[in-house]
Amino acid sequence: MGKMLKEFKEFAMKGNVVDMAIGVIIGGAFGAIVTSVVEDLITPLIGSIFGQPDFSGIMVGPIALGNFINAVVNFLIIAICLFAVVKGINAMKKPAPAPKAARVCPFCKSEIADDATRCPHCTSELK
C-alpha cells in the first residue's frame, strides 16, 4: 500500500498534471465570466435591438425546439467572444525574432562568423 501511495504522489506532483489541473480550474472560472458576458451584457443588448431574445417558448409538438435554438445562439455568442479574446491575446504577443541568415564566404561558400575579416576555411580576405 505504501508503494502505491508513493507512486500516486509522484504521478500527481508531475508538472504536467498540476498544470492541467490549474488550467481546468482557471478554464471553469473563465467560463463563468464568458457566460456572464453573454447572459448579462450581449443577450440584453440583442433583446433591446430585436425584441425578446428568448426562444424557449417555441414548441413543435412535444419537442422544445426553442431551448435548442437558445443553446445554439448562446454557443455562437460564446464562440465569437472567445475568438475575440484569443485574437486579442495573440495580438499582444511579440513575434519571435527571425533567425539571422548565416554569413557565407563568397569564395569557398563556407559559413563564417559575422565579425570575421578572413575566412577560416580558405583564408580569403573578406570585406
JSON list of C-alpha atoms in Angstrom, two decimals:
[
{"chain": "A", "resi": 1, "resn": "MET", "atom": "CA", "xyz": [0.00, 0.00, 0.00]},
{"chain": "A", "resi": 2, "resn": "GLY", "atom": "CA", "xyz": [2.87, 2.39, 0.82]},
{"chain": "A", "resi": 3, "resn": "LYS", "atom": "CA", "xyz": [4.49, 1.86, -2.60]},
{"chain": "A", "resi": 4, "resn": "MET", "atom": "CA", "xyz": [1.22, 2.57, -4.36]},
{"chain": "A", "resi": 5, "resn": "LEU", "atom": "CA", "xyz": [0.74, 5.78, -2.35]},
{"chain": "A", "resi": 6, "resn": "LYS", "atom": "CA", "xyz": [4.29, 6.86, -3.21]},
{"chain": "A", "resi": 7, "resn": "GLU", "atom": "CA", "xyz": [3.71, 6.19, -6.92]},
{"chain": "A", "resi": 8, "resn": "PHE", "atom": "CA", "xyz": [0.44, 8.12, -6.83]},
{"chain": "A", "resi": 9, "resn": "LYS", "atom": "CA", "xyz": [2.17, 11.07, -5.13]},
{"chain": "A", "resi": 10, "resn": "GLU", "atom": "CA", "xyz": [4.89, 11.09, -7.81]},
{"chain": "A", "resi": 11, "resn": "PHE", "atom": "CA", "xyz": [2.24, 10.97, -10.55]},
{"chain": "A", "resi": 12, "resn": "ALA", "atom": "CA", "xyz": [0.10, 13.72, -9.01]},
{"chain": "A", "resi": 13, "resn": "MET", "atom": "CA", "xyz": [3.07, 16.03, -8.47]},
{"chain": "A", "resi": 14, "resn": "LYS", "atom": "CA", "xyz": [4.37, 15.84, -12.02]},
{"chain": "A", "resi": 15, "resn": "GLY", "atom": "CA", "xyz": [4.40, 19.28, -13.61]},
{"chain": "A", "resi": 16, "resn": "ASN", "atom": "CA", "xyz": [2.01, 18.48, -16.44]},
{"chain": "A", "resi": 17, "resn": "VAL", "atom": "CA", "xyz": [-0.69, 17.06, -14.13]},
{"chain": "A", "resi": 18, "resn": "VAL", "atom": "CA", "xyz": [-0.57, 20.09, -11.84]},
{"chain": "A", "resi": 19, "resn": "ASP", "atom": "CA", "xyz": [-0.51, 22.47, -14.83]},
{"chain": "A", "resi": 20, "resn": "MET", "atom": "CA", "xyz": [-3.51, 20.70, -16.35]},
{"chain": "A", "resi": 21, "resn": "ALA", "atom": "CA", "xyz": [-5.43, 20.92, -13.07]},
{"chain": "A", "resi": 22, "resn": "ILE", "atom": "CA", "xyz": [-4.71, 24.64, -12.82]},
{"chain": "A", "resi": 23, "resn": "GLY", "atom": "CA", "xyz": [-5.80, 25.07, -16.44]},
{"chain": "A", "resi": 24, "resn": "VAL", "atom": "CA", "xyz": [-9.10, 23.29, -15.79]},
{"chain": "A", "resi": 25, "resn": "ILE", "atom": "CA", "xyz": [-9.81, 25.42, -12.71]},
{"chain": "A", "resi": 26, "resn": "ILE", "atom": "CA", "xyz": [-8.97, 28.67, -14.49]},
{"chain": "A", "resi": 27, "resn": "GLY", "atom": "CA", "xyz": [-10.97, 27.49, -17.50]},
{"chain": "A", "resi": 28, "resn": "GLY", "atom": "CA", "xyz": [-14.02, 26.96, -15.30]},
{"chain": "A", "resi": 29, "resn": "ALA", "atom": "CA", "xyz": [-13.66, 30.43, -13.80]},
{"chain": "A", "resi": 30, "resn": "PHE", "atom": "CA", "xyz": [-13.18, 31.95, -17.25]},
{"chain": "A", "resi": 31, "resn": "GLY", "atom": "CA", "xyz": [-16.25, 30.05, -18.45]},
{"chain": "A", "resi": 32, "resn": "ALA", "atom": "CA", "xyz": [-18.28, 31.77, -15.72]},
{"chain": "A", "resi": 33, "resn": "ILE", "atom": "CA", "xyz": [-17.02, 35.15, -16.92]},
{"chain": "A", "resi": 34, "resn": "VAL", "atom": "CA", "xyz": [-17.86, 34.38, -20.54]},
{"chain": "A", "resi": 35, "resn": "THR", "atom": "CA", "xyz": [-21.31, 33.09, -19.56]},
{"chain": "A", "resi": 36, "resn": "SER", "atom": "CA", "xyz": [-21.93, 36.29, -17.60]},
{"chain": "A", "resi": 37, "resn": "VAL", "atom": "CA", "xyz": [-20.85, 38.42, -20.56]},
{"chain": "A", "resi": 38, "resn": "VAL", "atom": "CA", "xyz": [-23.24, 36.53, -22.82]},
{"chain": "A", "resi": 39, "resn": "GLU", "atom": "CA", "xyz": [-26.22, 36.42, -20.45]},
{"chain": "A", "resi": 40, "resn": "ASP", "atom": "CA", "xyz": [-25.83, 39.81, -18.75]},
{"chain": "A", "resi": 41, "resn": "LEU", "atom": "CA", "xyz": [-24.41, 42.03, -21.48]},
{"chain": "A", "resi": 42, "resn": "ILE", "atom": "CA", "xyz": [-24.82, 40.69, -25.01]},
{"chain": "A", "resi": 43, "resn": "THR", "atom": "CA", "xyz": [-28.19, 38.94, -24.76]},
{"chain": "A", "resi": 44, "resn": "PRO", "atom": "CA", "xyz": [-29.95, 42.00, -23.23]},
{"chain": "A", "resi": 45, "resn": "LEU", "atom": "CA", "xyz": [-28.35, 44.16, -25.93]},
{"chain": "A", "resi": 46, "resn": "ILE", "atom": "CA", "xyz": [-29.70, 41.84, -28.63]},
{"chain": "A", "resi": 47, "resn": "GLY", "atom": "CA", "xyz": [-33.07, 41.88, -26.86]},
{"chain": "A", "resi": 48, "resn": "SER", "atom": "CA", "xyz": [-33.18, 45.68, -26.89]},
{"chain": "A", "resi": 49, "resn": "ILE", "atom": "CA", "xyz": [-32.42, 45.74, -30.62]},
{"chain": "A", "resi": 50, "resn": "PHE", "atom": "CA", "xyz": [-34.52, 42.83, -31.90]},
{"chain": "A", "resi": 51, "resn": "GLY", "atom": "CA", "xyz": [-37.04, 42.31, -29.13]},
{"chain": "A", "resi": 52, "resn": "GLN", "atom": "CA", "xyz": [-37.11, 39.50, -26.58]},
{"chain": "A", "resi": 53, "resn": "PRO", "atom": "CA", "xyz": [-34.15, 37.14, -27.40]},
{"chain": "A", "resi": 54, "resn": "ASP", "atom": "CA", "xyz": [-35.69, 34.14, -25.62]},
{"chain": "A", "resi": 55, "resn": "PHE", "atom": "CA", "xyz": [-36.85, 31.31, -27.88]},
{"chain": "A", "resi": 56, "resn": "SER", "atom": "CA", "xyz": [-37.75, 28.86, -25.10]},
{"chain": "A", "resi": 57, "resn": "GLY", "atom": "CA", "xyz": [-41.49, 29.17, -25.80]},
{"chain": "A", "resi": 58, "resn": "ILE", "atom": "CA", "xyz": [-41.17, 27.64, -29.27]},
{"chain": "A", "resi": 59, "resn": "MET", "atom": "CA", "xyz": [-42.55, 24.10, -29.24]},
{"chain": "A", "resi": 60, "resn": "VAL", "atom": "CA", "xyz": [-43.07, 21.66, -32.10]},
{"chain": "A", "resi": 61, "resn": "GLY", "atom": "CA", "xyz": [-45.37, 19.11, -30.55]},
{"chain": "A", "resi": 62, "resn": "PRO", "atom": "CA", "xyz": [-43.55, 17.66, -27.52]},
{"chain": "A", "resi": 63, "resn": "ILE", "atom": "CA", "xyz": [-40.17, 18.89, -28.79]},
{"chain": "A", "resi": 64, "resn": "ALA", "atom": "CA", "xyz": [-38.78, 22.00, -27.07]},
{"chain": "A", "resi": 65, "resn": "LEU", "atom": "CA", "xyz": [-37.26, 23.49, -30.20]},
{"chain": "A", "resi": 66, "resn": "GLY", "atom": "CA", "xyz": [-36.88, 26.89, -28.55]},
{"chain": "A", "resi": 67, "resn": "ASN", "atom": "CA", "xyz": [-34.47, 25.57, -25.90]},
{"chain": "A", "resi": 68, "resn": "PHE", "atom": "CA", "xyz": [-32.30, 24.12, -28.66]},
{"chain": "A", "resi": 69, "resn": "ILE", "atom": "CA", "xyz": [-32.33, 27.44, -30.52]},
{"chain": "A", "resi": 70, "resn": "ASN", "atom": "CA", "xyz": [-31.34, 29.25, -27.29]},
{"chain": "A", "resi": 71, "resn": "ALA", "atom": "CA", "xyz": [-28.45, 26.82, -26.79]},
{"chain": "A", "resi": 72, "resn": "VAL", "atom": "CA", "xyz": [-27.23, 27.32, -30.37]},
{"chain": "A", "resi": 73, "resn": "VAL", "atom": "CA", "xyz": [-27.44, 31.13, -30.12]},
{"chain": "A", "resi": 74, "resn": "ASN", "atom": "CA", "xyz": [-25.58, 31.08, -26.77]},
{"chain": "A", "resi": 75, "resn": "PHE", "atom": "CA", "xyz": [-22.92, 28.81, -28.26]},
{"chain": "A", "resi": 76, "resn": "LEU", "atom": "CA", "xyz": [-22.40, 31.12, -31.22]},
{"chain": "A", "resi": 77, "resn": "ILE", "atom": "CA", "xyz": [-22.14, 34.20, -28.98]},
{"chain": "A", "resi": 78, "resn": "ILE", "atom": "CA", "xyz": [-19.65, 32.42, -26.68]},
{"chain": "A", "resi": 79, "resn": "ALA", "atom": "CA", "xyz": [-17.61, 31.21, -29.65]},
{"chain": "A", "resi": 80, "resn": "ILE", "atom": "CA", "xyz": [-17.42, 34.75, -31.08]},
{"chain": "A", "resi": 81, "resn": "CYS", "atom": "CA", "xyz": [-16.41, 36.16, -27.67]},
{"chain": "A", "resi": 82, "resn": "LEU", "atom": "CA", "xyz": [-13.70, 33.54, -27.21]},
{"chain": "A", "resi": 83, "resn": "PHE", "atom": "CA", "xyz": [-12.45, 34.15, -30.74]},
{"chain": "A", "resi": 84, "resn": "ALA", "atom": "CA", "xyz": [-12.15, 37.87, -29.97]},
{"chain": "A", "resi": 85, "resn": "VAL", "atom": "CA", "xyz": [-10.32, 37.21, -26.69]},
{"chain": "A", "resi": 86, "resn": "VAL", "atom": "CA", "xyz": [-7.85, 34.77, -28.26]},
{"chain": "A", "resi": 87, "resn": "LYS", "atom": "CA", "xyz": [-7.28, 37.13, -31.18]},
{"chain": "A", "resi": 88, "resn": "GLY", "atom": "CA", "xyz": [-6.56, 39.96, -28.71]},
{"chain": "A", "resi": 89, "resn": "ILE", "atom": "CA", "xyz": [-4.16, 37.83, -26.69]},
{"chain": "A", "resi": 90, "resn": "ASN", "atom": "CA", "xyz": [-2.33, 36.74, -29.84]},
{"chain": "A", "resi": 91, "resn": "ALA", "atom": "CA", "xyz": [-2.04, 40.38, -30.97]},
{"chain": "A", "resi": 92, "resn": "MET", "atom": "CA", "xyz": [-0.32, 41.26, -27.68]},
{"chain": "A", "resi": 93, "resn": "LYS", "atom": "CA", "xyz": [2.32, 38.55, -28.08]},
{"chain": "A", "resi": 94, "resn": "LYS", "atom": "CA", "xyz": [5.56, 39.71, -29.64]},
{"chain": "A", "resi": 95, "resn": "PRO", "atom": "CA", "xyz": [6.62, 37.59, -32.59]},
{"chain": "A", "resi": 96, "resn": "ALA", "atom": "CA", "xyz": [9.86, 35.69, -32.15]},
{"chain": "A", "resi": 97, "resn": "PRO", "atom": "CA", "xyz": [12.76, 37.36, -33.94]},
{"chain": "A", "resi": 98, "resn": "ALA", "atom": "CA", "xyz": [13.61, 35.71, -37.22]},
{"chain": "A", "resi": 99, "resn": "PRO", "atom": "CA", "xyz": [16.94, 33.90, -37.13]},
{"chain": "A", "resi": 100, "resn": "LYS", "atom": "CA", "xyz": [19.67, 35.87, -38.84]},
{"chain": "A", "resi": 101, "resn": "ALA", "atom": "CA", "xyz": [20.97, 34.29, -42.02]},
{"chain": "A", "resi": 102, "resn": "ALA", "atom": "CA", "xyz": [24.47, 32.88, -41.66]},
{"chain": "A", "resi": 103, "resn": "ARG", "atom": "CA", "xyz": [27.30, 34.81, -43.32]},
{"chain": "A", "resi": 104, "resn": "VAL", "atom": "CA", "xyz": [28.86, 32.86, -46.16]},
{"chain": "A", "resi": 105, "resn": "CYS", "atom": "CA", "xyz": [32.35, 33.23, -47.64]},
{"chain": "A", "resi": 106, "resn": "PRO", "atom": "CA", "xyz": [31.99, 34.45, -51.24]},
{"chain": "A", "resi": 107, "resn": "PHE", "atom": "CA", "xyz": [34.95, 32.29, -52.32]},
{"chain": "A", "resi": 108, "resn": "CYS", "atom": "CA", "xyz": [34.51, 28.86, -50.69]},
{"chain": "A", "resi": 109, "resn": "LYS", "atom": "CA", "xyz": [30.84, 29.22, -49.63]},
{"chain": "A", "resi": 110, "resn": "SER", "atom": "CA", "xyz": [31.58, 28.12, -46.03]},
{"chain": "A", "resi": 111, "resn": "GLU", "atom": "CA", "xyz": [29.80, 29.60, -43.03]},
{"chain": "A", "resi": 112, "resn": "ILE", "atom": "CA", "xyz": [31.83, 32.25, -41.24]},
{"chain": "A", "resi": 113, "resn": "ALA", "atom": "CA", "xyz": [31.43, 34.45, -38.16]},
{"chain": "A", "resi": 114, "resn": "ASP", "atom": "CA", "xyz": [29.80, 37.85, -38.68]},
{"chain": "A", "resi": 115, "resn": "ASP", "atom": "CA", "xyz": [32.88, 39.74, -37.46]},
{"chain": "A", "resi": 116, "resn": "ALA", "atom": "CA", "xyz": [35.47, 37.67, -39.37]},
{"chain": "A", "resi": 117, "resn": "THR", "atom": "CA", "xyz": [37.91, 39.51, -41.63]},
{"chain": "A", "resi": 118, "resn": "ARG", "atom": "CA", "xyz": [39.33, 36.30, -43.13]},
{"chain": "A", "resi": 119, "resn": "CYS", "atom": "CA", "xyz": [37.64, 33.02, -43.95]},
{"chain": "A", "resi": 120, "resn": "PRO", "atom": "CA", "xyz": [38.85, 30.30, -41.54]},
{"chain": "A", "resi": 121, "resn": "HIS", "atom": "CA", "xyz": [38.48, 27.69, -44.30]},
{"chain": "A", "resi": 122, "resn": "CYS", "atom": "CA", "xyz": [40.13, 29.23, -47.36]},
{"chain": "A", "resi": 123, "resn": "THR", "atom": "CA", "xyz": [41.87, 32.22, -45.66]},
{"chain": "A", "resi": 124, "resn": "SER", "atom": "CA", "xyz": [40.46, 34.66, -48.21]},
{"chain": "A", "resi": 125, "resn": "GLU", "atom": "CA", "xyz": [40.25, 38.29, -47.13]},
{"chain": "A", "resi": 126, "resn": "LEU", "atom": "CA", "xyz": [36.66, 39.37, -46.57]},
{"chain": "A", "resi": 127, "resn": "LYS", "atom": "CA", "xyz": [35.10, 42.80, -46.90]}
]
